[in-house]
Amino acid sequence: MKKNKAMYTLQQDVKIPDIVETKASQTFARIQREARTGDEKIIVYDKKIRSSKKKYAVLAMTAVLAVGTVSVYAAYINWSQGLKEELQITQEQQESLQENGMAAFADASVTDAGITVSAQQSITDNYYTYLSFKVEGYHLEDGKQPDFENVFVTVDGKEDFNSGSSFYNGIIAGNDGMGVYADGSALETRADGSTIQHYVMDDGSMEYHMVLAKSDEKGYFIGKKLHVEFKNLGTVAKAEYFPDIIGKWDLDMTLGGADTSTIIQTDEKIGDTGLTLTSVELSPVSIRVSYDADQEAQVEEVPMPTGLVLKDGTKLEGVYGGPGSSGMDGSKYICTYAFERVIDPDQVAAVLIPKNLEGSAEGQDTDYYQVAIQ
């Protein structure tokens, strides 16, 4: 799976707002990486987050990396600060992810052209794996968005999966699906209206996060060997890549992972859509749902549950993190996607399915079907 400079060749002569620039960069990458494969349609829902979130790229120089079990003390030290923030992972969730084998750690580092890249950890379930890398030695100018120019990723030598990645920018999704800073404070803008993003951590490093997806093969990533090649480091703006550091960093990793999913069988009709929700598979980092359709139903797009209601009444909107997919599996309609945060499956009481698949207008609340599952 490869990304190159071609995705940045579209340029604009007019001034483009910050969020439009960000979405343009993300869209070009999605076109390359989230292509239709067979009967499965890879999809990305727009989120009400006025910031750059997931964009597609990856990192680079030779090292063999074993992601495995370490002592509890060392593991807590090695947890990626950015991943904890972005996925809103509590201390209790950290402990659970370590105990069930989903979280695995690494401490290998490689250096080229004065830039050091360190593998930090992975979180892997049946269909997705999250990866975190620390990037040190790069001076990022204020207001710039960092990126790698070329990326190539394989799993056991294959490229038959989808991916999303970006430098972590300090912005997470609030319970209402809107963007806030990791400390919960409201987003701020510059004089030109662009959103202030915090790519540089307190120690001067940056974190690069990846999500790999294989929704049509259960357990695909668990225990597999992953190879990534990253070439050149610079910035991106208005869908154009600006080179800065010429270098190459290659990494080989062995992923951890575990099947920790909870599968709930249901028989709940979704309004007048002609669809019946038949099962919900929840892991701490992803969801997979199955529908049956009435014979007379005309299903043009499979509705994806983009929100959750917890047993304590908390409503989580916009939990879609991506990548996500929808399609047919035999006679059933299937939707799968990675969460924006880590959740406790046992605490989920209902899923929220948007009534308007095109999304709500800016400033308007989304209307949902609320379907109880526990």
Short mmCIF file of C-alpha atoms in Angstrom, two decimals:
data_model
loop_
_atom_site.label_atom_id
_atom_site.label_comp_id
_atom_site.label_asym_id
_atom_site.label_seq_id
_atom_site.Cartn_x
_atom_site.Cartn_y
_atom_site.Cartn_z
CA MET A 1 0.00 0.00 0.00
CA LYS A 2 1.75 3.13 -1.22
CA LYS A 3 1.23 6.85 -1.07
CA ASN A 4 3.19 9.28 -3.22
CA LYS A 5 3.48 12.90 -4.07
CA ALA A 6 0.79 12.65 -6.74
CA MET A 7 -1.92 12.96 -4.11
CA TYR A 8 -0.81 16.51 -3.46
CA THR A 9 -0.73 17.84 -7.02
CA LEU A 10 -4.09 19.61 -6.86
CA GLN A 11 -3.42 23.26 -6.02
CA GLN A 12 -5.70 26.24 -5.56
CA ASP A 13 -5.09 29.87 -6.54
CA VAL A 14 -7.69 31.10 -4.08
CA LYS A 15 -7.42 31.10 -0.30
CA ILE A 16 -8.69 27.83 1.15
CA PRO A 17 -9.94 27.64 4.76
CA ASP A 18 -7.87 25.44 7.07
CA ILE A 19 -10.47 22.74 7.51
CA VAL A 20 -11.07 22.55 3.74
CA GLU A 21 -7.34 22.14 3.16
CA THR A 22 -7.18 19.36 5.72
CA LYS A 23 -10.17 17.50 4.30
CA ALA A 24 -8.72 17.80 0.78
CA SER A 25 -5.47 16.15 1.86
CA GLN A 26 -7.41 13.42 3.63
CA THR A 27 -9.69 12.84 0.66
CA PHE A 28 -6.86 12.31 -1.82
CA ALA A 29 -5.32 9.73 0.47
CA ARG A 30 -8.65 7.99 0.99
CA ILE A 31 -9.16 7.71 -2.75
CA GLN A 32 -5.88 5.81 -2.95
CA ARG A 33 -6.26 3.64 0.13
CA GLU A 34 -9.99 3.14 0.60
CA ALA A 35 -10.85 1.76 -2.83
CA ARG A 36 -13.75 -0.56 -3.57
CA THR A 37 -12.65 -4.20 -3.40
CA GLY A 38 -15.13 -6.79 -4.65
CA ASP A 39 -18.52 -6.39 -2.97
CA GLU A 40 -17.05 -4.43 -0.08
CA LYS A 41 -17.33 -0.67 -0.20
CA ILE A 42 -14.85 1.23 1.90
CA ILE A 43 -16.47 4.34 3.34
CA VAL A 44 -15.53 7.33 5.42
CA TYR A 45 -18.17 9.32 7.30
CA ASP A 46 -17.69 13.06 7.76
CA LYS A 47 -17.36 13.89 11.43
CA LYS A 48 -18.32 17.16 13.08
CA ILE A 49 -14.72 17.79 14.06
CA ARG A 50 -13.32 21.06 12.84
CA SER A 51 -9.75 19.85 12.70
CA SER A 52 -7.45 17.52 10.83
CA LYS A 53 -7.82 14.02 12.22
CA LYS A 54 -6.91 10.99 10.15
CA LYS A 55 -4.83 11.36 7.00
CA TYR A 56 -3.05 8.65 5.14
CA ALA A 57 0.68 8.18 5.19
CA VAL A 58 3.42 6.21 7.16
CA LEU A 59 7.25 6.33 8.41
CA ALA A 60 11.28 4.98 7.93
CA MET A 61 15.60 3.08 8.20
CA THR A 62 16.18 -0.58 8.91
CA ALA A 63 15.31 -2.26 12.23
CA VAL A 64 13.68 -5.48 13.31
CA LEU A 65 11.05 -4.86 15.89
CA ALA A 66 9.53 -7.41 18.22
CA VAL A 67 6.28 -6.26 19.78
CA GLY A 68 5.78 -8.50 22.76
CA THR A 69 5.11 -8.91 26.42
CA VAL A 70 7.02 -6.77 28.92
CA SER A 71 6.77 -6.24 32.64
CA VAL A 72 3.78 -4.30 33.95
CA TYR A 73 6.09 -1.54 35.19
CA ALA A 74 7.84 -1.16 31.83
CA ALA A 75 4.56 -1.35 29.94
CA TYR A 76 3.08 1.61 31.80
CA ILE A 77 6.21 3.62 31.03
CA ASN A 78 6.03 2.68 27.33
CA TRP A 79 2.39 3.59 26.74
CA SER A 80 2.18 6.13 23.96
CA GLN A 81 1.10 9.46 25.44
CA GLY A 82 -0.52 10.52 22.18
CA LEU A 83 -2.39 7.23 21.75
CA LYS A 84 -3.67 7.44 25.33
CA GLU A 85 -4.94 10.94 24.59
CA GLU A 86 -6.38 10.35 21.11
CA LEU A 87 -8.18 7.12 22.08
CA GLN A 88 -9.05 8.52 25.54
CA ILE A 89 -7.67 5.42 27.27
CA THR A 90 -8.16 5.37 31.03
CA GLN A 91 -5.77 3.70 33.47
CA GLU A 92 -8.27 0.87 33.95
CA GLN A 93 -8.53 0.38 30.19
CA GLN A 94 -4.73 0.32 29.87
CA GLU A 95 -4.58 -2.48 32.40
CA SER A 96 -7.37 -4.40 30.65
CA LEU A 97 -5.78 -4.06 27.19
CA GLN A 98 -2.49 -5.35 28.55
CA GLU A 99 -4.04 -8.24 30.44
CA ASN A 100 -6.15 -9.44 27.49
CA GLY A 101 -3.22 -9.23 25.05
CA MET A 102 -4.58 -6.54 22.74
CA ALA A 103 -1.81 -4.09 23.71
CA ALA A 104 1.80 -4.92 22.85
CA PHE A 105 4.92 -2.81 23.19
CA ALA A 106 8.22 -2.13 21.43
CA ASP A 107 11.24 0.06 22.04
CA ALA A 108 13.21 -0.16 18.77
CA SER A 109 14.51 3.08 17.25
CA VAL A 110 16.14 4.01 13.95
CA THR A 111 17.81 7.25 12.83
CA ASP A 112 18.39 8.79 9.41
CA ALA A 113 19.09 12.39 8.40
CA GLY A 114 19.01 13.43 12.05
CA ILE A 115 15.47 12.13 12.57
CA THR A 116 14.86 9.30 15.05
CA VAL A 117 11.74 7.17 14.75
CA SER A 118 10.82 4.89 17.67
CA ALA A 119 8.12 2.23 17.64
CA GLN A 120 6.02 2.51 20.77
CA GLN A 121 3.08 0.10 20.74
CA SER A 122 0.19 -1.58 18.98
CA ILE A 123 -3.43 -2.32 19.93
CA THR A 124 -4.94 -5.12 17.83
CA ASP A 125 -8.33 -6.83 17.63
CA ASN A 126 -10.01 -9.06 15.04
CA TYR A 127 -10.22 -6.46 12.27
CA TYR A 128 -7.95 -3.53 13.16
CA THR A 129 -4.55 -2.66 14.54
CA TYR A 130 -3.53 0.72 15.95
CA LEU A 131 0.16 1.64 15.82
CA SER A 132 2.08 4.46 17.47
CA PHE A 133 5.53 5.84 16.57
CA LYS A 134 7.52 8.63 18.18
CA VAL A 135 9.37 11.01 15.83
CA GLU A 136 12.23 13.03 17.31
CA GLY A 137 14.64 15.59 15.92
CA TYR A 138 12.30 17.43 13.55
CA HIS A 139 11.67 21.16 13.94
CA LEU A 140 8.09 21.90 12.90
CA GLU A 141 7.26 25.51 12.13
CA ASP A 142 4.23 26.92 13.90
CA GLY A 143 1.05 26.43 11.89
CA LYS A 144 2.50 23.70 9.67
CA GLN A 145 1.13 20.15 9.24
CA PRO A 146 3.83 17.43 9.13
CA ASP A 147 3.71 14.49 6.76
CA PHE A 148 5.83 11.83 5.08
CA GLU A 149 6.07 11.93 1.29
CA ASN A 150 5.94 8.20 0.44
CA VAL A 151 4.62 5.23 2.37
CA PHE A 152 4.61 1.50 1.70
CA VAL A 153 3.02 -1.02 4.10
CA THR A 154 2.68 -4.81 3.95
CA VAL A 155 1.37 -7.45 6.36
CA ASP A 156 3.02 -10.84 5.88
CA GLY A 157 4.10 -9.50 2.48
CA LYS A 158 0.54 -8.63 1.40
CA GLU A 159 -1.18 -5.32 0.71
CA ASP A 160 -4.81 -6.47 0.79
CA PHE A 161 -5.96 -4.19 3.61
CA ASN A 162 -6.90 -0.54 4.16
CA SER A 163 -5.20 2.02 6.33
CA GLY A 164 -5.41 5.48 7.83
CA SER A 165 -2.65 7.46 9.48
CA SER A 166 -1.51 10.90 10.54
CA PHE A 167 0.62 12.81 12.96
CA TYR A 168 -1.34 13.24 16.19
CA ASN A 169 -2.42 16.88 16.46
CA GLY A 170 -3.63 17.06 20.07
CA ILE A 171 -7.31 17.12 19.04
CA ILE A 172 -9.76 14.45 20.15
CA ALA A 173 -13.51 13.87 19.77
CA GLY A 174 -15.77 15.02 22.58
CA ASN A 175 -18.85 13.03 23.58
CA ASP A 176 -20.89 15.07 21.09
CA GLY A 177 -18.51 14.18 18.25
CA MET A 178 -17.08 17.70 18.07
CA GLY A 179 -13.37 18.36 18.29
CA VAL A 180 -11.74 19.53 21.53
CA TYR A 181 -8.16 19.55 22.78
CA ALA A 182 -7.00 16.51 24.74
CA ASP A 183 -7.41 18.40 28.04
CA GLY A 184 -11.07 19.05 27.18
CA SER A 185 -10.66 22.74 26.33
CA ALA A 186 -12.32 24.32 23.30
CA LEU A 187 -10.46 24.61 20.00
CA GLU A 188 -8.73 27.92 19.26
CA THR A 189 -8.10 29.63 15.94
CA ARG A 190 -5.47 31.95 14.52
CA ALA A 191 -6.15 35.37 13.07
CA ASP A 192 -6.61 33.80 9.61
CA GLY A 193 -9.32 31.47 10.97
CA SER A 194 -7.23 28.29 10.89
CA THR A 195 -7.49 25.84 13.79
CA ILE A 196 -4.50 25.74 16.15
CA GLN A 197 -3.18 22.18 16.25
CA HIS A 198 -0.65 20.78 18.71
CA TYR A 199 1.59 18.33 16.87
CA VAL A 200 4.62 18.85 19.12
CA MET A 201 4.54 17.10 22.50
CA ASP A 202 5.90 18.58 25.73
CA ASP A 203 9.26 16.81 25.19
CA GLY A 204 9.63 18.24 21.66
CA SER A 205 8.74 14.98 19.88
CA MET A 206 5.78 14.19 17.63
CA GLU A 207 3.68 11.03 17.45
CA TYR A 208 2.61 9.30 14.28
CA HIS A 209 -0.47 7.06 14.53
CA MET A 210 -1.67 4.42 12.08
CA VAL A 211 -4.78 2.25 11.82
CA LEU A 212 -4.79 -0.79 9.53
CA ALA A 213 -8.12 -2.42 8.62
CA LYS A 214 -9.12 -5.82 7.24
CA SER A 215 -12.85 -6.13 7.82
CA ASP A 216 -13.46 -9.20 5.66
CA GLU A 217 -11.06 -11.56 7.46
CA LYS A 218 -11.35 -12.12 11.18
CA GLY A 219 -8.05 -12.21 13.07
CA TYR A 220 -6.07 -11.04 10.02
CA PHE A 221 -3.52 -8.91 11.92
CA ILE A 222 -3.05 -10.98 15.09
CA GLY A 223 0.56 -12.16 15.35
CA LYS A 224 1.42 -11.07 11.80
CA LYS A 225 4.66 -9.50 10.53
CA LEU A 226 4.31 -5.91 9.38
CA HIS A 227 6.76 -4.05 7.13
CA VAL A 228 6.65 -0.28 6.67
CA GLU A 229 8.80 1.97 4.50
CA PHE A 230 8.73 5.73 5.04
CA LYS A 231 10.49 8.14 2.74
CA ASN A 232 11.17 11.86 3.25
CA LEU A 233 9.61 14.15 5.85
CA GLY A 234 8.07 17.55 5.26
CA THR A 235 4.77 19.39 5.50
CA VAL A 236 1.49 19.46 3.61
CA ALA A 237 -0.89 22.34 2.84
CA LYS A 238 -3.61 22.96 0.26
CA ALA A 239 -3.24 19.34 -0.90
CA GLU A 240 0.44 19.87 -1.77
CA TYR A 241 3.47 18.23 -0.17
CA PHE A 242 6.47 20.44 0.68
CA PRO A 243 9.74 18.50 1.09
CA ASP A 244 12.12 19.22 3.95
CA ILE A 245 14.10 16.19 5.16
CA ILE A 246 15.41 13.63 2.64
CA GLY A 247 15.60 10.26 4.34
CA LYS A 248 14.35 6.70 4.44
CA TRP A 249 13.20 4.72 7.44
CA ASP A 250 12.16 1.04 7.23
CA LEU A 251 10.67 -0.97 10.09
CA ASP A 252 9.70 -4.62 10.50
CA MET A 253 7.33 -5.45 13.35
CA THR A 254 5.49 -8.47 14.71
CA LEU A 255 2.00 -7.53 15.88
CA GLY A 256 0.35 -8.79 19.04
CA GLY A 257 -3.44 -8.91 19.40
CA ALA A 258 -6.34 -10.90 20.78
CA ASP A 259 -9.96 -11.85 20.04
CA THR A 260 -11.83 -10.05 22.82
CA SER A 261 -15.06 -9.32 20.99
CA THR A 262 -18.51 -9.46 22.55
CA ILE A 263 -21.21 -10.58 20.09
CA ILE A 264 -24.81 -9.60 20.81
CA GLN A 265 -27.62 -11.22 18.81
CA THR A 266 -30.59 -8.93 18.20
CA ASP A 267 -33.81 -8.74 16.19
CA GLU A 268 -34.53 -5.02 16.08
CA LYS A 269 -36.18 -3.30 13.11
CA ILE A 270 -34.58 0.00 12.06
CA GLY A 271 -37.55 2.32 11.66
CA ASP A 272 -39.16 2.01 8.22
CA THR A 273 -35.87 1.26 6.43
CA GLY A 274 -36.79 -2.37 5.80
CA LEU A 275 -33.66 -3.43 7.67
CA THR A 276 -33.42 -5.52 10.84
CA LEU A 277 -30.34 -5.36 13.05
CA THR A 278 -29.40 -9.01 13.71
CA SER A 279 -26.03 -8.82 15.48
CA VAL A 280 -23.54 -6.39 16.96
CA GLU A 281 -19.90 -7.38 17.51
CA LEU A 282 -18.07 -5.03 19.88
CA SER A 283 -14.43 -4.92 20.84
CA PRO A 284 -12.76 -2.13 22.84
CA VAL A 285 -11.64 -0.52 19.55
CA SER A 286 -14.18 -1.46 16.86
CA ILE A 287 -17.75 -2.40 15.96
CA ARG A 288 -19.22 -4.76 13.36
CA VAL A 289 -22.97 -4.95 12.71
CA SER A 290 -25.14 -7.22 10.56
CA TYR A 291 -28.54 -6.49 9.02
CA ASP A 292 -31.21 -8.55 7.28
CA ALA A 293 -33.34 -6.78 4.66
CA ASP A 294 -37.02 -7.28 3.91
CA GLN A 295 -37.65 -8.69 0.43
CA GLU A 296 -39.26 -5.45 -0.74
CA ALA A 297 -36.57 -3.22 0.80
CA GLN A 298 -34.40 -1.22 -1.59
CA VAL A 299 -31.09 -0.76 0.22
CA GLU A 300 -28.94 1.87 -1.48
CA GLU A 301 -26.60 2.45 1.44
CA VAL A 302 -26.14 0.41 4.59
CA PRO A 303 -26.66 2.53 7.73
CA MET A 304 -23.69 2.59 10.06
CA PRO A 305 -24.19 3.07 13.82
CA THR A 306 -22.03 6.12 14.46
CA GLY A 307 -22.91 6.56 18.13
CA LEU A 308 -23.32 4.61 21.35
CA VAL A 309 -25.37 4.93 24.53
CA LEU A 310 -23.74 3.60 27.69
CA LYS A 311 -25.57 1.92 30.57
CA ASP A 312 -25.04 5.01 32.75
CA GLY A 313 -26.93 7.09 30.16
CA THR A 314 -23.88 8.71 28.57
CA LYS A 315 -24.42 9.35 24.86
CA LEU A 316 -21.34 9.13 22.63
CA GLU A 317 -21.88 10.65 19.19
CA GLY A 318 -19.42 10.50 16.32
CA VAL A 319 -17.39 7.55 17.65
CA TYR A 320 -16.41 6.65 14.07
CA GLY A 321 -12.62 6.73 13.79
CA GLY A 322 -12.11 4.76 10.62
CA PRO A 323 -11.25 3.23 8.29
CA GLY A 324 -14.70 1.73 7.85
CA SER A 325 -16.42 -0.51 5.34
CA SER A 326 -19.88 -1.69 4.30
CA GLY A 327 -21.05 -4.39 1.93
CA MET A 328 -22.69 -7.78 1.47
CA ASP A 329 -21.69 -11.04 3.12
CA GLY A 330 -23.97 -13.65 1.60
CA SER A 331 -27.50 -12.36 2.21
CA LYS A 332 -26.50 -10.05 5.05
CA TYR A 333 -25.49 -6.40 5.01
CA ILE A 334 -22.35 -5.76 7.06
CA CYS A 335 -20.80 -2.56 8.45
CA THR A 336 -17.46 -2.41 10.26
CA TYR A 337 -15.34 0.45 11.55
CA ALA A 338 -12.70 1.39 14.13
CA PHE A 339 -13.69 3.60 17.05
CA GLU A 340 -12.40 7.11 17.73
CA ARG A 341 -11.78 6.00 21.33
CA VAL A 342 -11.42 2.87 23.45
CA ILE A 343 -14.71 1.69 24.95
CA ASP A 344 -15.86 -0.99 27.42
CA PRO A 345 -18.18 -3.29 25.40
CA ASP A 346 -19.93 -4.49 28.56
CA GLN A 347 -21.07 -0.91 29.27
CA VAL A 348 -22.79 -0.35 25.90
CA ALA A 349 -26.60 -0.35 26.19
CA ALA A 350 -27.59 0.82 22.70
CA VAL A 351 -26.27 1.86 19.30
CA LEU A 352 -27.22 5.08 17.50
CA ILE A 353 -27.96 4.85 13.78
CA PRO A 354 -28.39 8.14 11.88
CA LYS A 355 -31.78 8.52 10.21
CA ASN A 356 -30.26 10.76 7.54
CA LEU A 357 -27.33 8.93 5.95
CA GLU A 358 -26.19 12.12 4.24
CA GLY A 359 -25.50 13.68 7.64
CA SER A 360 -27.05 16.66 9.40
CA ALA A 361 -26.55 20.26 8.38
CA GLU A 362 -23.93 22.36 10.13
CA GLY A 363 -25.20 23.40 13.55
CA GLN A 364 -28.06 20.90 13.60
CA ASP A 365 -28.28 17.89 15.90
CA THR A 366 -28.25 14.45 14.29
CA ASP A 367 -31.50 12.47 14.54
CA TYR A 368 -30.91 8.80 15.42
CA TYR A 369 -32.62 5.47 15.67
CA GLN A 370 -31.66 4.27 19.15
CA VAL A 371 -31.47 0.48 19.17
CA ALA A 372 -31.08 -1.32 22.50
CA ILE A 373 -28.63 -4.22 22.44
CA GLN A 374 -28.18 -5.05 26.15
#
